[in-house]
């Protein structure tokens, strides 16, 4: 089965840049989606198909995907960015599945 | 407004069954594939199952295969999850979620608030 690996936690000072990675075998060949989840709330899509921002998501949030690593980048980090972030792909053809990464807790220092 | 509202959660003994429902409103339900995604307390997101817009194809995670069944009634704009032979490790908040676009492989663009299932 296919697995996505994320660091459990990332810490960053306000105003700095946070980078959250998502590792998977040849993930660059897949479309990667990123979700933000704050405590007690449902997830919210922040990036779809590697680097596309849904309406309402600030330009500070961006994504890249190449080789075996996808990366979510949050520039000029604010206190309100503190949340859990999950990457997600669609995998397989004959018996496809949705795969989520284990999630990364972003802490704003 | 556009929303998904789950119901049917509760406390159930191991080995018993439970059926979750998800009522959709504010959009054309029959045009969208739908997922169930769960989240155990303090843990990450885990995909459970997906169904195509017309119910013609269904896929599920290995962890629930043979025990859980996803279905839908487009005339009622409702998604279901029949959960049989429940185990303690099925304890989680169960989210209903909409797939953007007309296929099963797109991103999730709408989530419900979840319904809690406790197997104990």
XYZ file of C-alpha atoms in Angstrom:
229
model
C 0.000 0.000 0.000
C 1.046 3.585 -0.539
C 2.260 5.689 2.387
C 2.782 9.422 2.905
C 5.270 10.616 5.509
C 5.034 13.984 7.256
C 7.096 15.358 10.141
C 5.001 15.269 13.325
C 5.761 18.882 14.140
C 7.199 22.078 12.727
C 7.841 25.227 14.739
C 8.377 28.705 13.354
C 8.512 32.261 14.649
C 5.912 34.783 13.498
C 6.845 36.433 10.222
C 9.129 33.586 9.181
C 8.551 30.839 6.620
C 7.246 27.379 7.487
C 7.809 24.412 5.216
C 5.919 21.168 5.747
C 7.005 18.168 3.719
C 5.067 15.140 2.529
C 7.137 12.216 1.328
C 5.937 9.382 -0.869
C 7.283 7.112 -3.574
C 7.237 9.124 -6.810
C 4.696 11.499 -5.295
C 5.629 13.985 -8.005
C 3.535 11.933 -10.425
C 0.406 12.427 -8.329
C -1.781 15.395 -7.500
C -1.280 16.406 -3.888
C -3.879 18.176 -1.796
C -3.271 19.930 1.533
C -5.745 20.501 4.361
C -5.550 22.689 7.443
C -7.345 21.570 10.597
C -7.703 23.709 13.702
C -8.753 22.208 17.062
C -12.407 21.222 17.184
C -12.971 22.032 13.531
C -13.308 20.097 10.302
C -10.409 20.237 7.855
C -10.234 22.996 5.257
C -8.613 22.673 1.832
C -5.688 25.070 1.447
C -3.930 23.699 -1.656
C -5.206 21.366 -4.356
C -3.366 19.663 -7.189
C 0.077 20.539 -5.882
C -0.055 24.324 -6.041
C -3.562 25.616 -6.711
C -5.064 27.848 -4.036
C -8.825 27.699 -3.481
C -10.716 30.950 -3.248
C -10.124 32.687 0.058
C -6.753 31.103 0.796
C -4.033 33.767 1.109
C -1.155 33.966 -1.354
C 1.215 33.348 1.561
C 0.310 29.670 1.258
C 1.792 27.746 -1.649
C 2.738 24.228 -2.660
C 5.271 22.353 -4.740
C 5.577 18.723 -5.732
C 8.493 16.939 -7.357
C 10.243 13.608 -7.156
C 9.489 11.974 -3.827
C 8.511 15.091 -1.874
C 5.644 17.553 -1.853
C 6.015 20.721 0.205
C 3.534 23.142 1.694
C 5.070 26.564 2.274
C 3.547 29.216 4.505
C 5.286 32.595 4.243
C 5.064 35.385 6.798
C 3.578 33.010 9.328
C 0.871 34.374 11.613
C -0.512 33.082 14.897
C -3.689 32.074 13.071
C -1.733 29.594 10.946
C -1.174 27.372 13.957
C -2.957 24.127 13.094
C -2.521 20.561 11.916
C -1.762 20.134 8.226
C -2.429 16.989 6.181
C -1.348 16.027 2.695
C -3.521 13.712 0.615
C -3.316 11.833 -2.669
C -5.474 9.498 -4.718
C -3.622 6.240 -5.316
C -4.187 3.234 -7.471
C -6.286 2.224 -10.445
C -7.970 -1.166 -10.039
C -8.597 -0.794 -6.310
C -7.945 2.880 -5.672
C -7.815 4.576 -2.340
C -7.365 7.923 -0.688
C -4.170 8.271 1.324
C -3.575 10.898 3.986
C -0.262 11.778 5.508
C 0.021 11.437 9.258
C -0.313 15.170 9.768
C 2.036 17.923 10.923
C 1.381 20.173 13.895
C 2.510 23.701 13.030
C 3.407 25.679 16.123
C 3.898 29.425 15.938
C 6.420 30.378 18.586
C -26.471 27.148 2.496
C -24.111 24.489 1.232
C -23.611 21.968 4.011
C -23.258 18.374 5.090
C -24.802 17.219 8.360
C -23.877 13.831 9.803
C -25.981 11.871 12.274
C -26.293 8.411 13.738
C -23.222 8.274 15.930
C -23.257 7.014 19.493
C -21.912 4.431 21.885
C -22.097 0.824 20.702
C -20.713 -2.468 21.985
C -18.029 -4.355 20.070
C -19.479 -6.653 17.438
C -22.637 -4.607 17.005
C -23.767 -2.453 14.068
C -24.456 1.212 13.459
C -25.605 3.220 10.451
C -24.422 6.765 9.872
C -26.240 9.256 7.681
C -25.111 12.454 6.025
C -27.719 14.905 4.787
C -26.563 17.225 2.015
C -28.131 20.559 1.191
C -27.464 23.642 -0.895
C -25.946 21.822 -3.865
C -26.784 19.136 -6.430
C -25.876 16.071 -4.385
C -26.317 13.609 -7.254
C -23.483 15.276 -9.186
C -20.754 14.589 -6.637
C -18.735 11.637 -5.418
C -18.694 11.422 -1.635
C -16.297 10.139 1.043
C -16.402 9.023 4.628
C -13.259 10.013 6.522
C -12.652 9.310 10.202
C -10.428 10.679 12.920
C -9.725 8.793 16.125
C -9.394 10.966 19.239
C -6.116 12.877 19.094
C -5.089 11.166 15.856
C -4.868 12.008 12.173
C -7.309 11.685 9.309
C -8.053 8.213 7.974
C -9.966 7.610 4.780
C -12.819 5.091 5.094
C -14.693 4.837 1.802
C -15.787 6.645 -1.349
C -18.778 6.299 -3.676
C -19.251 7.665 -7.179
C -21.933 10.249 -7.934
C -24.376 7.585 -9.113
C -23.465 4.896 -6.596
C -22.094 2.705 -9.360
C -18.639 2.298 -7.857
C -17.510 2.042 -4.266
C -14.043 1.714 -2.763
C -13.038 1.272 0.846
C -9.980 1.113 3.058
C -8.528 -2.275 3.895
C -9.213 -1.621 7.584
C -12.988 -1.623 7.009
C -13.341 -3.794 3.928
C -15.997 -6.468 4.436
C -17.401 -4.700 7.529
C -18.438 -1.217 6.360
C -20.639 -0.388 3.363
C -21.028 3.029 1.803
C -24.227 3.854 -0.065
C -26.317 6.823 -1.135
C -29.870 7.822 -1.942
C -29.756 10.664 -4.436
C -33.519 11.169 -4.201
C -32.991 12.064 -0.537
C -29.599 13.777 -0.969
C -28.246 11.475 1.704
C -25.061 9.465 2.122
C -24.861 6.433 4.388
C -22.260 4.299 6.097
C -23.392 0.910 7.373
C -20.896 -0.262 9.962
C -21.037 -3.906 11.025
C -18.911 -5.962 13.394
C -17.610 -2.849 15.057
C -14.296 -2.916 16.902
C -12.874 -0.617 19.581
C -10.380 0.701 17.020
C -13.312 2.037 14.970
C -13.881 4.652 17.665
C -13.591 7.992 15.892
C -15.269 11.132 14.649
C -16.720 10.258 11.255
C -16.796 12.980 8.622
C -18.866 13.034 5.473
C -17.023 14.875 2.682
C -17.654 15.995 -0.878
C -15.235 15.470 -3.765
C -14.697 18.490 -5.950
C -15.534 17.891 -9.587
C -17.304 14.887 -11.020
C -14.831 12.116 -10.255
C -13.720 10.213 -7.173
C -10.083 11.236 -7.451
C -10.332 14.961 -6.797
C -9.718 16.902 -3.623
C -12.282 17.275 -0.865
C -13.862 20.713 -0.961
C -16.631 20.359 1.637
C -16.666 18.608 5.019
C -19.381 18.031 7.562
C -18.801 18.600 11.269
C -18.674 14.901 12.018
C -20.529 12.392 14.166
C -18.797 10.569 17.004
C -18.801 6.779 17.168
C -17.573 5.117 20.338
C -17.159 1.348 20.407
C -16.929 0.175 23.973
